[in-house]
CSV table of C-alpha atoms and ligand atoms in Angstrom, one decimal:
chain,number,residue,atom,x,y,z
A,164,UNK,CA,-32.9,-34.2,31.7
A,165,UNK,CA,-32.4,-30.3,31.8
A,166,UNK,CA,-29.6,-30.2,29.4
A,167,UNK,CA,-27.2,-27.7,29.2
A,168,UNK,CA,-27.6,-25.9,26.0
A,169,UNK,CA,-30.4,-27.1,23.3
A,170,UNK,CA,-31.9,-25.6,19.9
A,171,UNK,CA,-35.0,-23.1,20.2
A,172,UNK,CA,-37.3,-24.5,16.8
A,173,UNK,CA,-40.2,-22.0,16.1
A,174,UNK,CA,-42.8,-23.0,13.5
A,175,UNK,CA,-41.5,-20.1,11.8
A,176,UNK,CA,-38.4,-22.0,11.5
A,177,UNK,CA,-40.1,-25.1,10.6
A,178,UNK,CA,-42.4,-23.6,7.8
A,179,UNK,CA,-39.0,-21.9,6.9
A,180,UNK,CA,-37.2,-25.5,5.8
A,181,UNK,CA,-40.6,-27.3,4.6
A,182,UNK,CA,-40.7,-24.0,2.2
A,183,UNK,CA,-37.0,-24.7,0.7
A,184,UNK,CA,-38.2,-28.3,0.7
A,185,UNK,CA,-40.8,-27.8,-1.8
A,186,UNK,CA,-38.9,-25.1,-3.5
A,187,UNK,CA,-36.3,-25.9,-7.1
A,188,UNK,CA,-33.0,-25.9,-4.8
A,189,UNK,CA,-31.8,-27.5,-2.3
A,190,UNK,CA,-28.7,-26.7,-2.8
A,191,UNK,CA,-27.0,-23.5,-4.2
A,192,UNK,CA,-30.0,-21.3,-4.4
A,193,UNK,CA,-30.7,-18.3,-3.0
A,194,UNK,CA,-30.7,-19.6,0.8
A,195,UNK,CA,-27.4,-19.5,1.3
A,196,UNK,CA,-26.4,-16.3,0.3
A,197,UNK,CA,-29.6,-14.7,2.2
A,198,UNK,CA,-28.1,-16.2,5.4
A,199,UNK,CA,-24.5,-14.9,4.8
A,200,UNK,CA,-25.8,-11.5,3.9
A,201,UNK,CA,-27.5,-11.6,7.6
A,202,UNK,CA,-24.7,-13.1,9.3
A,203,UNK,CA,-22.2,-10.3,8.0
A,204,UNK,CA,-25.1,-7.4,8.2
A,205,UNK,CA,-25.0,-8.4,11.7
A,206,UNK,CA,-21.1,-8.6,12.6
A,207,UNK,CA,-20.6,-6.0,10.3
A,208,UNK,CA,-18.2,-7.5,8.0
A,209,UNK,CA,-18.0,-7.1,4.5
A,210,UNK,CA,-17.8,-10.4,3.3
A,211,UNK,CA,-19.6,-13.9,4.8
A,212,UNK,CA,-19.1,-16.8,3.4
A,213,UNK,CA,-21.3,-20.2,4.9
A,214,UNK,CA,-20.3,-23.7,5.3
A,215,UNK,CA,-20.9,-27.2,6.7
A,216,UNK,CA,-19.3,-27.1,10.0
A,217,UNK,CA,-17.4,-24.8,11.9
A,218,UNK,CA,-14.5,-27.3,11.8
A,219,UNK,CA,-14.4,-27.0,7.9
A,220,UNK,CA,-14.4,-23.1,7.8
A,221,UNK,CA,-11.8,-23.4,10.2
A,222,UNK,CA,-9.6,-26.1,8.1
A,223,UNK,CA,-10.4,-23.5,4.8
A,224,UNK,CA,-9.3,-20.5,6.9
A,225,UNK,CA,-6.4,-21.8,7.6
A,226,UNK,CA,-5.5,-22.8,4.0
A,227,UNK,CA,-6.7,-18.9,2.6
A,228,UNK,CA,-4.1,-17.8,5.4
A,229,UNK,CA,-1.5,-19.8,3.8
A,230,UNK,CA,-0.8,-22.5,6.5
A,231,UNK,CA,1.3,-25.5,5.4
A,232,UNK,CA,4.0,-28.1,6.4
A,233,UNK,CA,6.6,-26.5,8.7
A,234,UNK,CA,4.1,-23.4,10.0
A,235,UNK,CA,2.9,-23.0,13.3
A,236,UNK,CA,-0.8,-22.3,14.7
A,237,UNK,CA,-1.4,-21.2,18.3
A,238,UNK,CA,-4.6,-21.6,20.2
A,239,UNK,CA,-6.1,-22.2,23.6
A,240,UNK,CA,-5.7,-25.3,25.5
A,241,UNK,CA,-9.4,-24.9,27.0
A,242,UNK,CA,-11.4,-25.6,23.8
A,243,UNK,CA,-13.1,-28.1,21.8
A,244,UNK,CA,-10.3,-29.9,19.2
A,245,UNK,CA,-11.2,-28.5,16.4
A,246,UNK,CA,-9.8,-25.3,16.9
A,247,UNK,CA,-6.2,-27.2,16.7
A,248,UNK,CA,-7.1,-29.9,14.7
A,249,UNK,CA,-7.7,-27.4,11.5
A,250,UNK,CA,-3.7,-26.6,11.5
A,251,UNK,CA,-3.3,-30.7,11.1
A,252,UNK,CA,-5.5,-30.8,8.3
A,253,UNK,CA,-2.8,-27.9,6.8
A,254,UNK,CA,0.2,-30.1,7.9
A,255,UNK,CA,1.3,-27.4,10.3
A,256,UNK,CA,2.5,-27.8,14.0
A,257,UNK,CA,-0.1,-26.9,16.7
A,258,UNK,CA,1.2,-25.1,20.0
A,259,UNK,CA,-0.6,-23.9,23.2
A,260,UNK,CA,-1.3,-20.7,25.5
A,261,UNK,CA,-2.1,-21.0,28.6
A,262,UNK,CA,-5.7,-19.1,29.6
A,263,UNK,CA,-6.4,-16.5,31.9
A,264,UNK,CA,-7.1,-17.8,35.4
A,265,UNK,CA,-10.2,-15.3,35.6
A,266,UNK,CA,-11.9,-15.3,32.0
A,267,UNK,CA,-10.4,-19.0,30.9
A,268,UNK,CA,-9.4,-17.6,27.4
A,269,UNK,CA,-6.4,-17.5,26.3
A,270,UNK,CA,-3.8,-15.2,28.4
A,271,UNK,CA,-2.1,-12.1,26.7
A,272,UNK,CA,0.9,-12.3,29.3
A,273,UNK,CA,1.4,-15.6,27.7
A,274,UNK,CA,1.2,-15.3,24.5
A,275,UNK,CA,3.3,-12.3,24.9
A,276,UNK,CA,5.9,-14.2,26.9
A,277,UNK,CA,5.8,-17.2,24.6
A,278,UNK,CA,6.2,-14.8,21.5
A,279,UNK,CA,9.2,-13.5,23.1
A,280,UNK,CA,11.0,-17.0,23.3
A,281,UNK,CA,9.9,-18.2,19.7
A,282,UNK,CA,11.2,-15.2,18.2
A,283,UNK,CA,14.7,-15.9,19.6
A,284,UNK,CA,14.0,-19.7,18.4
A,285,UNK,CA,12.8,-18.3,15.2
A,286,UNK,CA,9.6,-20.8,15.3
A,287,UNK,CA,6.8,-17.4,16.0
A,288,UNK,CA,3.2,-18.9,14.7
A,289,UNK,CA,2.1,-18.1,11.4
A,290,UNK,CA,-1.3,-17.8,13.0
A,291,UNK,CA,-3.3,-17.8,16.2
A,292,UNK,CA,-6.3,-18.9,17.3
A,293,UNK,CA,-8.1,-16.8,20.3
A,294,UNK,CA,-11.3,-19.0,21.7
A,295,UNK,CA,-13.8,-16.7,22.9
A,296,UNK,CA,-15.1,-19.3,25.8
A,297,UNK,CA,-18.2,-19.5,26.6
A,298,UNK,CA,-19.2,-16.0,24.2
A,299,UNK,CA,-16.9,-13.6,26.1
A,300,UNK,CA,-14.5,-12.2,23.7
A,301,UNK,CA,-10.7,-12.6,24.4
A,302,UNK,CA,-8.8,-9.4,24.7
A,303,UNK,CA,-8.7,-8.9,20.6
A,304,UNK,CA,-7.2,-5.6,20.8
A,305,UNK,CA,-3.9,-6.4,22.5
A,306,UNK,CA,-4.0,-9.8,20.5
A,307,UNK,CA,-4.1,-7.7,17.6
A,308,UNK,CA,-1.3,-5.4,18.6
A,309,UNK,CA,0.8,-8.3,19.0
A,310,UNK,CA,-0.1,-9.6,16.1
A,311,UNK,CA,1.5,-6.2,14.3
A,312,UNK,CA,4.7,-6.8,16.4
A,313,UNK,CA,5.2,-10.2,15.5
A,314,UNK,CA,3.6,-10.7,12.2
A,315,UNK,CA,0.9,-13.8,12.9
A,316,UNK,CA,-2.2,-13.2,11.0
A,317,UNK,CA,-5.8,-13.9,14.1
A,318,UNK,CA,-8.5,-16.1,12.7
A,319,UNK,CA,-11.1,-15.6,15.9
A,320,UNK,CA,-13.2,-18.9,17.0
A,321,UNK,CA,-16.7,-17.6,17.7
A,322,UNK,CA,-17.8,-20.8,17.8
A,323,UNK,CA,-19.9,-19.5,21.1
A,324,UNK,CA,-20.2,-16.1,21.0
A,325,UNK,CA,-22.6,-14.7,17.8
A,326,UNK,CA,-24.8,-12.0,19.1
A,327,UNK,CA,-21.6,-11.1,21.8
A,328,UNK,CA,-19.8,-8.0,21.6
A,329,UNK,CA,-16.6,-6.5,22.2
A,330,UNK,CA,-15.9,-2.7,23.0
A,331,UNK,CA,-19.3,-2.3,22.1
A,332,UNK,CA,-18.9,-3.8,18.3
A,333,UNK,CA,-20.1,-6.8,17.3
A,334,UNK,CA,-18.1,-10.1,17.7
A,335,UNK,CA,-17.5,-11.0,13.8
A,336,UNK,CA,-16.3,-7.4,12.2
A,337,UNK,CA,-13.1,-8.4,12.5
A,338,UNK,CA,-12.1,-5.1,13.5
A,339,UNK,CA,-9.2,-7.2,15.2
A,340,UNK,CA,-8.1,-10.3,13.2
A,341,UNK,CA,-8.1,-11.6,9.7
A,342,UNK,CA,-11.3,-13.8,9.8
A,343,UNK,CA,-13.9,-14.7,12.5
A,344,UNK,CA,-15.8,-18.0,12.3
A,345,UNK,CA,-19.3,-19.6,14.0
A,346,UNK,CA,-20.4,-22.7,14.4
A,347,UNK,CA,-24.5,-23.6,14.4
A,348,UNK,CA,-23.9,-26.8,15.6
A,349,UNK,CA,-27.3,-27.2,17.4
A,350,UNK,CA,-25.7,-26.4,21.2
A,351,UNK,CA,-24.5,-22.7,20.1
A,352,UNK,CA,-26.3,-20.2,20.3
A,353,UNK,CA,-28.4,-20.1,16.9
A,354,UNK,CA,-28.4,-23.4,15.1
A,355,UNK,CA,-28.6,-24.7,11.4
A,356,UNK,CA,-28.5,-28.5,12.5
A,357,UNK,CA,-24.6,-28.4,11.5
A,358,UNK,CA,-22.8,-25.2,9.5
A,359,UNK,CA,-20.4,-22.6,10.1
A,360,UNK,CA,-19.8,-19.5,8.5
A,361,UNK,CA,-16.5,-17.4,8.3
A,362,UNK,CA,-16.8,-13.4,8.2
A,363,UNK,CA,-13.7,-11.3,6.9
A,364,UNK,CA,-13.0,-7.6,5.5
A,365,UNK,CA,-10.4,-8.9,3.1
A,366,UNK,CA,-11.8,-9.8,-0.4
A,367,UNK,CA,-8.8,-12.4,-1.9
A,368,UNK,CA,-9.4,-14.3,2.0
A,369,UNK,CA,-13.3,-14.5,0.9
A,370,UNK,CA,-12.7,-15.5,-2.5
A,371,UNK,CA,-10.1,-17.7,-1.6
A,372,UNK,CA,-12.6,-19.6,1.1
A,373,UNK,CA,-15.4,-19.6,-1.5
A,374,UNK,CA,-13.7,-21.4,-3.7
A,375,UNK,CA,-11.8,-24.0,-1.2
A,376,UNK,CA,-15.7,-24.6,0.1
A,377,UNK,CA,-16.2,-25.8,-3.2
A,378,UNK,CA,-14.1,-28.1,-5.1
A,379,UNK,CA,-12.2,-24.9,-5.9
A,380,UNK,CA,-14.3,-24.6,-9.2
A,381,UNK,CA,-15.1,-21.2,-10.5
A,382,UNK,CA,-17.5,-20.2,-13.5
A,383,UNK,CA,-16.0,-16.3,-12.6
A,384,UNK,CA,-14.1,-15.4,-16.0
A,385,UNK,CA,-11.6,-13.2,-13.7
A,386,UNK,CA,-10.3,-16.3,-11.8
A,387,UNK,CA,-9.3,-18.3,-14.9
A,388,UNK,CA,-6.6,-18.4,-16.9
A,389,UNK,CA,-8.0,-18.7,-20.0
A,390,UNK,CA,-11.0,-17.0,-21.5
A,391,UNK,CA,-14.5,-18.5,-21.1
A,392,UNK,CA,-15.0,-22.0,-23.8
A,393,UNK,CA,-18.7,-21.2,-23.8
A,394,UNK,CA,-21.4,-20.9,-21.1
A,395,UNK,CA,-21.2,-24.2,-19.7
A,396,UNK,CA,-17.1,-23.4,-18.7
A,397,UNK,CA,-15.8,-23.8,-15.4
A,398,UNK,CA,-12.1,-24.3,-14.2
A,399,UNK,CA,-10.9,-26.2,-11.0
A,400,UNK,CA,-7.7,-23.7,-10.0
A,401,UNK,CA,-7.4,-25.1,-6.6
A,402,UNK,CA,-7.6,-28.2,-4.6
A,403,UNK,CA,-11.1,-27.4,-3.0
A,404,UNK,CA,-13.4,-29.7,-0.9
A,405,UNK,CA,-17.1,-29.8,-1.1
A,406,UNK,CA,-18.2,-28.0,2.4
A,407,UNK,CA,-21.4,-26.4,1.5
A,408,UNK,CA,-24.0,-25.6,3.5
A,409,UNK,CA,-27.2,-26.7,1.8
A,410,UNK,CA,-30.5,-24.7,1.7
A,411,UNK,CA,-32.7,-26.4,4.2
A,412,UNK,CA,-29.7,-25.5,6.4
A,413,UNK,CA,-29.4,-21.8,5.5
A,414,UNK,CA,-33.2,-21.5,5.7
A,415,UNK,CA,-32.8,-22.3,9.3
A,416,UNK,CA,-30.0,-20.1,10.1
A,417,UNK,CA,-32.0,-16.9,8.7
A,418,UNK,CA,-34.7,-17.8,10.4
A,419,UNK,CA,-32.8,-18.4,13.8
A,420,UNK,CA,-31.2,-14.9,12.9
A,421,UNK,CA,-34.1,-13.2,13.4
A,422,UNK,CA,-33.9,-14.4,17.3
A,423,UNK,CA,-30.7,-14.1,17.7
A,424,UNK,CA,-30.8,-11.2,19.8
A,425,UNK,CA,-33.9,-12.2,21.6
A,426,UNK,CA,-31.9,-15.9,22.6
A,427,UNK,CA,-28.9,-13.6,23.8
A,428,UNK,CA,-31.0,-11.8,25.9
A,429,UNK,CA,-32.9,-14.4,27.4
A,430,UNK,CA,-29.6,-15.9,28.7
A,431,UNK,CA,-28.4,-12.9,30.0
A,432,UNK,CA,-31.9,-12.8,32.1
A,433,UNK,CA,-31.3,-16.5,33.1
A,434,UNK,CA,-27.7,-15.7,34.0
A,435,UNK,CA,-28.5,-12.4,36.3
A,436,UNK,CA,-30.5,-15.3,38.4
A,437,UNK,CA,-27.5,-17.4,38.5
A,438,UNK,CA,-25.7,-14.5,39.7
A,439,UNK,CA,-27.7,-13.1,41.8
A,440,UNK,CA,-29.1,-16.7,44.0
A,441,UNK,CA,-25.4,-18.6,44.0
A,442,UNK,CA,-23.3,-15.7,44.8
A,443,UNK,CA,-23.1,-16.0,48.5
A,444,UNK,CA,-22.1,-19.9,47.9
A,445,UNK,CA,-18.4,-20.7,47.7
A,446,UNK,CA,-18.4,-21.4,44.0
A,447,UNK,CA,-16.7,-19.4,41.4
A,448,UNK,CA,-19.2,-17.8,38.9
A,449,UNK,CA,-17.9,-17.4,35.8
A,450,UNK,CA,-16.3,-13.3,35.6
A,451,UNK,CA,-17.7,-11.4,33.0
A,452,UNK,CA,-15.1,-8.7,31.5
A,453,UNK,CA,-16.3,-4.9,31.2
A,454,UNK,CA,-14.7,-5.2,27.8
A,455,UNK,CA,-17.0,-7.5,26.7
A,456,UNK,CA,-20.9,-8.4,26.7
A,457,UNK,CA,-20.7,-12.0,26.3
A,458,UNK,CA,-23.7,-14.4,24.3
A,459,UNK,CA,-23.5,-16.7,27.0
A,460,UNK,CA,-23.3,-20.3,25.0
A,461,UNK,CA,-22.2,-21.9,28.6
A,462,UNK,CA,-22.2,-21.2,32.5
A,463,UNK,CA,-19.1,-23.1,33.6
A,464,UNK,CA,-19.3,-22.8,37.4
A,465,UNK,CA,-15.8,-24.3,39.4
A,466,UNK,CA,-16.4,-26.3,42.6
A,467,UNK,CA,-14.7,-25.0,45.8
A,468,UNK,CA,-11.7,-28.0,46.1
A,469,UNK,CA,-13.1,-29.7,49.1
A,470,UNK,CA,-15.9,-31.4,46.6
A,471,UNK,CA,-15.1,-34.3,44.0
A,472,UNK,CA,-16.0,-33.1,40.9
A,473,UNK,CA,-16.7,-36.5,39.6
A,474,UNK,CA,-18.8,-37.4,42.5
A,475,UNK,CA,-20.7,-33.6,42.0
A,476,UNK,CA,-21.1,-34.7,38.8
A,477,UNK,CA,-23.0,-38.0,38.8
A,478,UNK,CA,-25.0,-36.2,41.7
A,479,UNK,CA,-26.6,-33.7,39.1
A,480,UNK,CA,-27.1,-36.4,36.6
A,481,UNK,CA,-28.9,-38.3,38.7
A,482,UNK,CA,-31.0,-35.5,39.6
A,483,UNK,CA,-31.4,-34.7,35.9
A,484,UNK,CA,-29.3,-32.1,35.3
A,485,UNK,CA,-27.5,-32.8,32.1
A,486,UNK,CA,-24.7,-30.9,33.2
A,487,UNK,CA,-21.3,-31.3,31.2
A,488,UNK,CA,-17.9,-30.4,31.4
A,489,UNK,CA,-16.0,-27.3,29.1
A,490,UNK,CA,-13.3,-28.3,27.7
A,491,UNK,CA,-10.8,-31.3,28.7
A,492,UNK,CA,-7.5,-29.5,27.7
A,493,UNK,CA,-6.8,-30.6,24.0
A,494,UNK,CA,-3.3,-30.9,24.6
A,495,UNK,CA,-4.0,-33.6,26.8
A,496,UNK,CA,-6.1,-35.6,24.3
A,497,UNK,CA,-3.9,-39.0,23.2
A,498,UNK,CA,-3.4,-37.2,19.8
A,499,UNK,CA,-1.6,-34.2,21.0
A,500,UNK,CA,0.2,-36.3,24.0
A,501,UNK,CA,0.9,-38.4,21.0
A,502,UNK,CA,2.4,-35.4,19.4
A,503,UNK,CA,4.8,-34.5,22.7
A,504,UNK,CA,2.0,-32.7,25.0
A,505,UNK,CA,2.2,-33.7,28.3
A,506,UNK,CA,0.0,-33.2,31.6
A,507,UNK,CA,1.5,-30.3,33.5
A,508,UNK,CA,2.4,-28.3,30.4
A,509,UNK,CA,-0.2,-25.8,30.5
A,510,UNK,CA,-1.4,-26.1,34.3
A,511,UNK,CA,-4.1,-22.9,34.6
A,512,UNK,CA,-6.3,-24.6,31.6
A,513,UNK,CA,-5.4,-28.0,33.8
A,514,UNK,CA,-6.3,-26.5,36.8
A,515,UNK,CA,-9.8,-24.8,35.3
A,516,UNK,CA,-10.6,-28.1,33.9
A,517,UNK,CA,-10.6,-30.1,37.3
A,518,UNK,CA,-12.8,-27.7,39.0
A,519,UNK,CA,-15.4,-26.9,36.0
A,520,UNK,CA,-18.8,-28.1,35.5
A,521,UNK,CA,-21.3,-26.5,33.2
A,522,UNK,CA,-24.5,-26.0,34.6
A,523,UNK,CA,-27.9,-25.4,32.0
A,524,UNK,CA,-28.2,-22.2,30.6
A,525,UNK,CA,-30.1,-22.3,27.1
A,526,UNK,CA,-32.7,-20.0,25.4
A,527,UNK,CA,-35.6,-22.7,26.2
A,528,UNK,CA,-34.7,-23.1,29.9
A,529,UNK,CA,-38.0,-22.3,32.1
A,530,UNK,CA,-38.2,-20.2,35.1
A,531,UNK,CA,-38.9,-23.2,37.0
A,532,UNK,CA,-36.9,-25.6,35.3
A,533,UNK,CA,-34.1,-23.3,36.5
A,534,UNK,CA,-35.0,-23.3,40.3
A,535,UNK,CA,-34.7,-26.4,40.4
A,536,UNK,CA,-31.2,-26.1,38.8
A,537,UNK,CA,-30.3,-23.3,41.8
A,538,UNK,CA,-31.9,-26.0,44.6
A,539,UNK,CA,-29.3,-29.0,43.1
A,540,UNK,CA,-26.8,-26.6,43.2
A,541,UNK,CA,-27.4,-24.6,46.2
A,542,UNK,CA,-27.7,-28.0,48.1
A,543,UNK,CA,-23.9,-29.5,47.3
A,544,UNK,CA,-22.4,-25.7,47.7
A,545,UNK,CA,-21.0,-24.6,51.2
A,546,UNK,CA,-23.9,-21.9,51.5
A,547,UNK,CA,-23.2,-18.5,54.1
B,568,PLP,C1,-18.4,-26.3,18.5
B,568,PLP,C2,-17.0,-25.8,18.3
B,568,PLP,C3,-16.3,-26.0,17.2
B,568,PLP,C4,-16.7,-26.9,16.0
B,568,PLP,O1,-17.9,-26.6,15.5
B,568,PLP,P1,-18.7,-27.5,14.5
B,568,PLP,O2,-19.6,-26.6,13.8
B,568,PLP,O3,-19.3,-28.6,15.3
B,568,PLP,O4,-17.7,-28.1,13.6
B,568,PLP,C5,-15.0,-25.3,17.1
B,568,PLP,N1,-14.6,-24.6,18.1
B,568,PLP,C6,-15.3,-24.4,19.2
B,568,PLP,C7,-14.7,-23.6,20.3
B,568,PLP,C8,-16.5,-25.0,19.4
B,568,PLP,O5,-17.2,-24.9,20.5
């Protein structure tokens, strides 16, 4: 099988983890804050602050922003569930916006129209949750300006899109929101097996995460409310969990770091060839926005409606192309339709979803490997 996306090991990444492995720590050394140091370097953030999943940064996020029972969070239908499911975790209510027929994130004439209404209802979200699908970045500076109009605080879901930028900054400086997270979940772009990280320019939103990562225990005299017992003293002064990243992890992460804009690159190559040999087919190729300069985690290509997706599908398998499909619309998951989501209530992410497949693109993916990829393809399209 040619996958879709897949992890790029180097020795150098190997010898990196066997190195922690025989180190003293493998857990809360000095790993951990090497790799956030790189990570925020890198966005250009002030403060970075690692994890065990993106899903858990998210659910921590959250909590620093203050989401409870009877708040709102508002994301993207065309996502993976974790970008609602963190609002759950808070108690809160999860709500939709439809995406942009063109870059499938979500659609600022939405949002703004949907604002609008829940103003007059007096239900506007306490925060939202742009997706930027597939690495392009949503359109953060209108986001943003809403965002001042309406009061919702913006925690970004970069979840694909470290090493993209936007207006010509890096994705993760938060120039535009509150906090930005990534996920190294092994089919992003770099990889620490599992992890996530959060970036922010706000110090009482870092501290707040560093301690909710961990148990919310402090040893930091200035957090407690009482003067140190002795040099053993810590306090719990929050209901924390325990979502830290170990070492071998964060070993892994630096070392993918020092890739990271070689792997970006390398899809960007791979994609030009997409571009360039299916273009005169009647599929649509995913647009790329002059805003941004996307990483490229996926290459979601939509089938013209005269072919069966499903059928298209098991095709390419067969041929071993592990192909895959980005995203079933979360609202349309049995949880959410348990919650009062119904098909038909945000039809462009509907629509998106019934055309979509993804096709491979990954940093490992050979020049030939890929022509055979453009051959499968090329042979089910309607070719001029
Ligand atoms: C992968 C992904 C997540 C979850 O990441 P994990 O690190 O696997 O928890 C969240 N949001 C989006 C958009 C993702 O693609």
């Amino acid at each position: 099988m040619i996958p879709y996306g897949k992890q790029a090991i180097s020795q150098a990444d190997i010898d990196a983890v066997v190195a922690v492995l025989q180190s003293d720590y493998l857990t809360q050394g000095p790993q951990v804050p090497a790799f956030e140091t790189a990570v925020k370097n890198y966005s250009g953030a002030q403060f970075g602050i690692a994890v065990n999943s993106a899903t858990s940064v998210l659910h921590i996020a959250c909590l620093a922003l203050g989401l409870s029972e009877g708040d709102w969070l508002w994301t993207s239908p065309n996502t993976f569930v974790a970008s609602a499911n963190c609002a759950r975790y808070c108690g809160a209510d999860v709500d939709f916006v439809d995406i942009d027929p063109h870059t499938y994130n979500l659609c600022v004439e939405q949002l703004e129209q949907k604002l609008i209404q829940a103003q007059q209802q007096n239900r506007l979200p306490k925060i939202v949750i742009p997706v930027h699908f597939a690495g392009q970045s949503c359109d953060m500076r209108r986001i943003h300006q809403l965002s001042q109009q309406y009061g919702f605080k913006i925690i970004e879901d970069a979840s694909h899109a470290i090493g993209g930028r936007y207006l010509d900054l890096p994705i993760g400086g938060c120039r535009y929101s509150d906090i930005t997270i990534f996920s190294f979940h092994p089919v992003k772009i770099i990889t620490t097996a599992e992890g996530g990280l959060a970036t922010t320019n706000q110090p009482e939103l870092a501290e707040k995460m560093q301690l909710l990562r961990s148990h919310g225990v402090t040893r930091e005299a200035h957090l407690m409310d009482q003067a140190l017992e002795g040099p053993w003293y810590y306090q719990q002064v929050d209901l924390g969990f325990n979502y830290r990243m170990t070492e071998l992890q964060a070993a892994l992460g630096l070392s993918q770091m020092s890739r990271l804009d070689e792997f970006v690159a390398k899809r960007h190559q791979l994609a030009q060839r997409y571009f360039a040999e299916l273009a005169n087919t009647d599929l649509v190729l995913p647009y790329q926005h002059p805003d941004s300069h996307s990483s490229l985690h996926l290459f979601p290509i939509l089938l013209p409606a005269s072919l069966n997706r499903a059928e298209v599908f098991n095709r390419l398998r067969e041929q071993g192309l592990g192909v895959n499909v980005h995203y079933i619309p979360v609202h349309t998951q049995p949880y959410y339709r348990r919650l009062g989501f119904n098909a038909g209530d945000f039809p462009q992410a509907e629509a998106y979803y019934q055309r979509a497949i993804s096709i491979p693109l990954h940093q490992g993916l050979t020049y030939e490997e890929q022509g055979y990829v453009i051959d499968c393809i090329r042979s089910l399209a309607c070719v001029d």
